Structures are given as C-alpha cells and as structure tokens.
Tab-separated table of C-alpha atoms in Angstrom:
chain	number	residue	atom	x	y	z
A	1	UNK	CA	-28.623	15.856	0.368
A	2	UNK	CA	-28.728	18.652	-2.311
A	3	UNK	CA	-26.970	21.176	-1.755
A	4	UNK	CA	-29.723	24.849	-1.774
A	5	UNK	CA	-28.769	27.931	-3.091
A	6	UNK	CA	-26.754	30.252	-0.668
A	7	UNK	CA	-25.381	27.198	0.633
A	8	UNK	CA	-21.443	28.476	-0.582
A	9	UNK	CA	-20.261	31.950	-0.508
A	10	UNK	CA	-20.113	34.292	-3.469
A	11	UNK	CA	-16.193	33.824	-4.008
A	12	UNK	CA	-16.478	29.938	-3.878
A	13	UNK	CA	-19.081	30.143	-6.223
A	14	UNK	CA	-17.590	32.440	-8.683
A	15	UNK	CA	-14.568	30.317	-8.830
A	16	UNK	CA	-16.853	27.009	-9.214
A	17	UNK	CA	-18.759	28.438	-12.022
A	18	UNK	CA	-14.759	29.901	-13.715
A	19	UNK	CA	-13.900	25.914	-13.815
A	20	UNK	CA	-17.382	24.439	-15.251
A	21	UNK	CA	-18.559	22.293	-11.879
A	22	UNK	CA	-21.621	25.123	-11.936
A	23	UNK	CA	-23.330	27.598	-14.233
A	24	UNK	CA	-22.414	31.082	-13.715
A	25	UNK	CA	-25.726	31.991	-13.463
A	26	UNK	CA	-27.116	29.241	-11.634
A	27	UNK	CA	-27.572	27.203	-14.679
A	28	UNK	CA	-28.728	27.144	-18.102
A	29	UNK	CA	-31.634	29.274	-18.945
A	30	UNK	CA	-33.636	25.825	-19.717
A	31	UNK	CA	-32.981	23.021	-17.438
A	32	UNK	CA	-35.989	21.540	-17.243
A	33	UNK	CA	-35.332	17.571	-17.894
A	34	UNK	CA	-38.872	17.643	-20.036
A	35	UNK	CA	-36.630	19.988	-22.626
A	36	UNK	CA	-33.233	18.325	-22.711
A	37	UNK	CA	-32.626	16.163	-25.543
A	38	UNK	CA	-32.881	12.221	-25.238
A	39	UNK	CA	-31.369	10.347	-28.110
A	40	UNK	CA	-33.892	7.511	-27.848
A	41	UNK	CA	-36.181	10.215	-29.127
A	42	UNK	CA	-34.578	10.388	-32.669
A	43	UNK	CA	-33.067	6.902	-33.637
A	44	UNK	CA	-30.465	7.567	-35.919
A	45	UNK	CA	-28.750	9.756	-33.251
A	46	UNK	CA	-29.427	6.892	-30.782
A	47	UNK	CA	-27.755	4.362	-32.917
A	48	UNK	CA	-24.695	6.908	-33.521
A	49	UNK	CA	-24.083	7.023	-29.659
A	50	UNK	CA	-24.808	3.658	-29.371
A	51	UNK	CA	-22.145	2.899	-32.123
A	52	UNK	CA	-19.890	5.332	-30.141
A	53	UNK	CA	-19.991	2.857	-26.936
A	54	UNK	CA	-18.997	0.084	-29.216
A	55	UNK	CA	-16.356	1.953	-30.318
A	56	UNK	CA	-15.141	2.786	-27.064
A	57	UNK	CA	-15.565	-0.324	-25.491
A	58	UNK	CA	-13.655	-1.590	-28.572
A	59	UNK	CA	-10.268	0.892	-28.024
A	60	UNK	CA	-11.167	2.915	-30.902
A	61	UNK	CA	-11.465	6.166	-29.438
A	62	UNK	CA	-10.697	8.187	-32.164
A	63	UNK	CA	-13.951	6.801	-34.285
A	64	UNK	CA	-15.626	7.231	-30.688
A	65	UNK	CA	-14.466	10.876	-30.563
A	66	UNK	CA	-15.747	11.452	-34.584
A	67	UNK	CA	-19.468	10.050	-33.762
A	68	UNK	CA	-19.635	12.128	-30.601
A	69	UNK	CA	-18.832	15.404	-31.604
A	70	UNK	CA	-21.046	14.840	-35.236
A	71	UNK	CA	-23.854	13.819	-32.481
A	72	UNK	CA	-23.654	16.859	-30.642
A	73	UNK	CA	-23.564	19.176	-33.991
A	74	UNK	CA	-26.492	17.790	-34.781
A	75	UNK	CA	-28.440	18.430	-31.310
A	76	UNK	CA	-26.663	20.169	-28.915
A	77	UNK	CA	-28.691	19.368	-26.025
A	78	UNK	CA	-27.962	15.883	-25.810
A	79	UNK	CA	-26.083	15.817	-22.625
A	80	UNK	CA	-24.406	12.268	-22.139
A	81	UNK	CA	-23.243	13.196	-25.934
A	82	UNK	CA	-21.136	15.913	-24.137
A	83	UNK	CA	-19.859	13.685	-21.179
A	84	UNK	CA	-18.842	10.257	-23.545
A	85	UNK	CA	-16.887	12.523	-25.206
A	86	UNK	CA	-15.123	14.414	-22.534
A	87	UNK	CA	-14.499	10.427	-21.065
A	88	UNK	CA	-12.673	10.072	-24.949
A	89	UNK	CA	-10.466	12.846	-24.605
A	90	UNK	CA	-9.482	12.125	-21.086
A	91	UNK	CA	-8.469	8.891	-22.260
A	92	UNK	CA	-6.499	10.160	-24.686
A	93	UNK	CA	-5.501	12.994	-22.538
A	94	UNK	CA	-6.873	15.620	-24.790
A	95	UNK	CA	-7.290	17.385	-21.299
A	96	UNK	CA	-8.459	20.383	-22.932
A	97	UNK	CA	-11.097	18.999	-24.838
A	98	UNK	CA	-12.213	16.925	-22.216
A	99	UNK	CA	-12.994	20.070	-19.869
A	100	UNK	CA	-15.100	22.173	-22.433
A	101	UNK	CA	-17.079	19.161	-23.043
A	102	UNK	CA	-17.807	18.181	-19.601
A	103	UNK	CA	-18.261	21.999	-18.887
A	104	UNK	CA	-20.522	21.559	-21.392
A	105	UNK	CA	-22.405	18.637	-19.872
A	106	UNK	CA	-22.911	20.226	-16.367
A	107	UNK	CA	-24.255	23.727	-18.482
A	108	UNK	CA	-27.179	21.706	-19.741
A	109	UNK	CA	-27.798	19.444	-16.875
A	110	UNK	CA	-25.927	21.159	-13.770
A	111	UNK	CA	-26.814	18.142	-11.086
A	112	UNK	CA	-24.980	15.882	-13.224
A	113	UNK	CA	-22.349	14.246	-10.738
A	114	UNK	CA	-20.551	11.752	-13.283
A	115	UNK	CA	-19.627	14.940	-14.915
A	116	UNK	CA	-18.421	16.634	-11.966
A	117	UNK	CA	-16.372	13.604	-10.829
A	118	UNK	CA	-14.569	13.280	-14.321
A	119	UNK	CA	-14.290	17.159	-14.961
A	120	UNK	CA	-12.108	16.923	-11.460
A	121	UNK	CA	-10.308	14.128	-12.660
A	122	UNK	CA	-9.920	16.052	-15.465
A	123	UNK	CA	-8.197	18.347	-14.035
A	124	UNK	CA	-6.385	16.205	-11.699
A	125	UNK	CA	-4.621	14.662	-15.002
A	126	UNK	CA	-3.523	18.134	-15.806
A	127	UNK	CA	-2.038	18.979	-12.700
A	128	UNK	CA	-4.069	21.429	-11.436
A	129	UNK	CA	-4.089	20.726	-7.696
A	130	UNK	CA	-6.714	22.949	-6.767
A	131	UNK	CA	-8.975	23.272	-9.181
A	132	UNK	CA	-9.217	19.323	-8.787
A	133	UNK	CA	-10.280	19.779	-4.884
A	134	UNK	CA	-12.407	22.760	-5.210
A	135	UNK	CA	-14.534	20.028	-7.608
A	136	UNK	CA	-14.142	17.095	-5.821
A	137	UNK	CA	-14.873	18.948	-2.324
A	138	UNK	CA	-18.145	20.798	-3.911
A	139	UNK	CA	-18.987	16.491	-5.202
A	140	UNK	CA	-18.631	15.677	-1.298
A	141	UNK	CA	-21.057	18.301	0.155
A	142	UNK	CA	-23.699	16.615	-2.018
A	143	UNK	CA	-22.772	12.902	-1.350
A	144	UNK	CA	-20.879	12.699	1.933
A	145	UNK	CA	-20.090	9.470	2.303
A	146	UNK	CA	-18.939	8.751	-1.569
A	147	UNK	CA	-15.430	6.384	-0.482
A	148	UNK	CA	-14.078	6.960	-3.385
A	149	UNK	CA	-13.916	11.122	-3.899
A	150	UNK	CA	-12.826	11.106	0.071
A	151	UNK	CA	-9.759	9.028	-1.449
A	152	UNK	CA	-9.170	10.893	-4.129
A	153	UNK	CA	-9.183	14.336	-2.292
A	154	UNK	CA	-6.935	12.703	0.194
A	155	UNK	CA	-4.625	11.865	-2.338
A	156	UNK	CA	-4.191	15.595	-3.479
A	157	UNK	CA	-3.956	16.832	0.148
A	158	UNK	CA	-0.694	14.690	-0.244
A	159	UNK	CA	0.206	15.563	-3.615
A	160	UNK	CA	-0.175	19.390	-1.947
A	161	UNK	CA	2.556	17.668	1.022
A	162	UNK	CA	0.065	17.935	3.390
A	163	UNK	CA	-0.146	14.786	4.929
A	164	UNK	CA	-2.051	15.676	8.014
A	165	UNK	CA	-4.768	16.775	6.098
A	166	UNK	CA	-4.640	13.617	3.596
A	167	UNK	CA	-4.626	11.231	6.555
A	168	UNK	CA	-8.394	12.871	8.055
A	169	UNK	CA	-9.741	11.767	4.375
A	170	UNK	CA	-8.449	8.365	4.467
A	171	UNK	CA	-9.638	8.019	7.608
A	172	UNK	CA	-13.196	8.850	6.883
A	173	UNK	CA	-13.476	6.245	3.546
A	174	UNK	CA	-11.890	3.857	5.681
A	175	UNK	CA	-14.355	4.475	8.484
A	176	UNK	CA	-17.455	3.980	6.091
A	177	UNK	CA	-15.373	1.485	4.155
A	178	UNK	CA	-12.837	-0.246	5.736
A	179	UNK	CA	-12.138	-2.646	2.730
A	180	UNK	CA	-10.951	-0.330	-0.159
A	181	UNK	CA	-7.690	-1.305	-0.493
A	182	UNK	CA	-6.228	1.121	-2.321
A	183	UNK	CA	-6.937	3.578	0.451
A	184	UNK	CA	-4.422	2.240	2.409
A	185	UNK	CA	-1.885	2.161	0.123
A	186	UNK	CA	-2.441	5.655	0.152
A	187	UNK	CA	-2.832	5.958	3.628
A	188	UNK	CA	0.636	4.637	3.854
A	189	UNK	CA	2.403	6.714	1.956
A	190	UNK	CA	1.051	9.434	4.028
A	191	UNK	CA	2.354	7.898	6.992
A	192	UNK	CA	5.585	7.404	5.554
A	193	UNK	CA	5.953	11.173	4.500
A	194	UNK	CA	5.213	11.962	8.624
A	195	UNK	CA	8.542	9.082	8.587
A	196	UNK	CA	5.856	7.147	10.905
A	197	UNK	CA	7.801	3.573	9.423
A	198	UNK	CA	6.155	1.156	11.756
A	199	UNK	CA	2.429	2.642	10.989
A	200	UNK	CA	2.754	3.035	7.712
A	201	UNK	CA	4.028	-1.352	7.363
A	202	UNK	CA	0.895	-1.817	8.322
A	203	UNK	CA	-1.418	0.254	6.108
A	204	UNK	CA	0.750	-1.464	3.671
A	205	UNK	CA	0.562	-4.811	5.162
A	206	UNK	CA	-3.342	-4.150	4.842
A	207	UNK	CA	-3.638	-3.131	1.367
A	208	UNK	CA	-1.789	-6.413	0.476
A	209	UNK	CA	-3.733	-8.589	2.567
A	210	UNK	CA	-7.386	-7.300	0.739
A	211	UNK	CA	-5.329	-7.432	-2.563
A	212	UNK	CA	-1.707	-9.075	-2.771
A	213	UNK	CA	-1.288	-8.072	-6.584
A	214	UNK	CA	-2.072	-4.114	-6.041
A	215	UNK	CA	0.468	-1.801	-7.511
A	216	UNK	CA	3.235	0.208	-5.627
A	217	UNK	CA	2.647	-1.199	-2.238
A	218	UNK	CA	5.877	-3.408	-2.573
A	219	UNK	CA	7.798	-0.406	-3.645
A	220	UNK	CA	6.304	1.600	-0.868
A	221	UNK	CA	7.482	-1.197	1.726
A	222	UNK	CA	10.952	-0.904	0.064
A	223	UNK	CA	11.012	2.869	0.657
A	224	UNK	CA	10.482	1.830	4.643
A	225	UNK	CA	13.396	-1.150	4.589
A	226	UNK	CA	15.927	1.674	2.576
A	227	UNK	CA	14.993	4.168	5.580
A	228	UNK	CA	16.106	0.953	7.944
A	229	UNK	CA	19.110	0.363	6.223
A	230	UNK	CA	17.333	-3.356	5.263
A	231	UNK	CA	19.069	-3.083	1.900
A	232	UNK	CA	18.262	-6.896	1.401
A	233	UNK	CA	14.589	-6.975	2.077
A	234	UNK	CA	14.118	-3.916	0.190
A	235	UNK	CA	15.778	-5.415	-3.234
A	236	UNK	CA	13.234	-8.018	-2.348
A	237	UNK	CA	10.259	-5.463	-2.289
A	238	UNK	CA	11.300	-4.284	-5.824
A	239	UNK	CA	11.424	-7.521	-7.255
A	240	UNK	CA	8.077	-8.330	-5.909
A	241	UNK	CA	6.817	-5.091	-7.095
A	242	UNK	CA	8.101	-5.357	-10.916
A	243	UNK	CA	6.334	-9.173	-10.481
A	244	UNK	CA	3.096	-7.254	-10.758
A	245	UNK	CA	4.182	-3.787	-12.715
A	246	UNK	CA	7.321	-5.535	-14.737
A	247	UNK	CA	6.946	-1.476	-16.532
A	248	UNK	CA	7.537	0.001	-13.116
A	249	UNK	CA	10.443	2.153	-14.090
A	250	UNK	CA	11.152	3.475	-10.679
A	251	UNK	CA	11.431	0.122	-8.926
A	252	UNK	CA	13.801	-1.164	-11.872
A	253	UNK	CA	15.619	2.019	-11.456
A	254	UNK	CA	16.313	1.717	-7.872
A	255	UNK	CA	16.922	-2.007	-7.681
A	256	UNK	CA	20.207	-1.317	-10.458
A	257	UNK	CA	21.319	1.737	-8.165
C-alpha cells in the first residue's frame, strides 16, 4: 500500500525530506512520468548507460562513474542515471557522492524504492545509525512484508544494543520467510547479546543447516563454547570459520590468543 499524504507527522517528515528519502515539498515540481527523461528516447545516451552497465558488471567502476555523471550533464532528468551512479560510489564507498545522487534520484521520481533502499544502505555504510532506520522504516510502511529491510532494520536495532527490539524484526522476516538464512545468523547474535547460549546454538545451528558455508556463524558458535569454557570446540569453530573466510581477521586473531 502507498503510503497518502498526512500519513507521518510534520517532524518525521521534515527530517525524511533533511536526508533525501522525500522531497521537501512533496516532490519535484514535475513528476509526472510522461515528463521524466527515458534514455531509450535519445540513443546515444542509451548506449552511454548501457556501456556504463558493462562497465560495471565488468569491475570498472571508475569508467562506470565517468559515463554516468557525463549522462546526467547532458539530461538531468534521467533518473536511473542518478541511481547507477549512486550504486558506483557506494561501491567504492564514495558515501558522499552516493547520497546526493540517490537524493537526486528520489527528487525526480520520489516513489522510487531501489533508491530509498540503497540511500539507507548508504547511510548504513557511513555509520549513521539513525538516519539508516528512519529510511529503511519509512521503505517498510510502503512494503510491509519486504524480508529483507525487516532484517536489515533488525540488524541496526542491534548495532543500537538493543536486542529486544532487533529480535521482534527477525521474528517477523522469519515469520513470512522462514528460510533466509542469514536472518538467523543475526537472530543469534541477538540472542547471544541477551547471553541466551542455548537459544542462540540453535539460530546458529539453523543458519548452517539452510547454508553450511555462510560467514561468521562458526565464529558466532565459538563466542558461545568461550562463554562455556569449551576452549577445544571453540578453536574448532574458528578453524571452520577461516575454512570459509580464510581473511577473517578476528577468528585468526582469537584462535593465536
């Protein structure tokens, strides 16, 4: 469901239009689809974003980022212009760059959830707690049921050491979804902040079972055996851990302690 206008207070709004996720007047003067600009109208700029893609897809992001911002100099209303190049600059974590051009996205075409997704992650990358779940929370209120936001805003509930709060999010993807593995990695490393040991095994246990090659879930279980005083099995959790991430600095650091 869309969400109408007057569905958020004033304040929420205000600070949802300060980070980009809305216009701060309700949108740009023109957003009438009919107006905005579609590359396939004018071929040249087609092929350029087109090229862009293939240079993406290729690693080249740099020659990615060149094409993208000549595109949108020469048309400024070509919106996916704007959001492939905010997806360049968060993958080179040019986080700055990446939010005025996904701000810029969402000005010309304000429903434009990809955009609001990434502009969260965006922000997510940089830290900013907050400003990552006021995004991702206004992306929920539109698309309830989206697994993979109710994850994400879980995982900043815990990142804000609020476990409690976490767990209610991973319980809802997990109700609509109950395969998504990397929910209950998650899931367990909430637990194991409450120090609930024996649930948190099994959310584990879980994730491993859907996907036995998933990252940090053997160094999660060897965060439980430490608490146990199991310093055997827990060397063996690290070792099985750098099997998968052999660049997992923390588990190499804690099996030489």
């Amino acid at each position: 469901a869309t969400m109408q206008p007057g569905a958020m207070d004033d304040e929420t709004h205000e600070k949802l239009a300060s980070l980009g996720y809305v216009g701060a007047f309700g949108g740009p003067v023109d957003t009438d689809p009919e107006n905005l600009a579609d590359p396939k109208d004018k071929i040249d700029l087609f092929n350029m974003m087109a090229d862009a893609r293939d240079d993406s897809l290729e690693g080249k992001s740099d020659e990615a980022i060149q094409k993208l911002s000549e595109l949108v100099r020469l048309d400024p209303k070509i919106v996916d212009g704007y959001f492939l190049l905010g997806n360049e600059y968060l993958k080179k974590a040019h986080y700055d760059e990446a939010v005025n051009a996904f701000k810029k996205a969402l000005d010309l075409k304000p429903d434009y959830d990809f955009a609001v997704i990434n502009l969260a992650n965006t922000y997510r990358k940089m830290g900013k707690i907050d400003d990552a779940l006021l995004g991702f929370e206004y992306f929920l209120k539109k698309n309830p049921d989206n697994v993979q936001v109710l994850g994400r805003i879980g995982e900043l509930q815990l990142a804000r050491n609020d476990p409690d709060q976490a767990m209610v999010y991973f319980d809802r993807a997990l109700k609509i979804d109950p395969k998504t593995r990397w929910i209950y990695n998650s899931k367990g490393a909430a637990l194991l902040q409450k120090k609930q040991t024996k649930e948190a095994e099994a959310a584990f246990r879980k994730a491993l079972e859907l996907n036995p090659k998933i990252n940090m879930v053997h160094f999660n279980l060897a965060q439980i055996f430490e608490l146990r005083g199991s310093d055997v099995e827990a060397q063996q959790e690290y070792l099985k851990e750098l099997e998968i991430a052999p660049k997992n600095f923390k588990a190499s650091f804690n099996l030489g302690r």
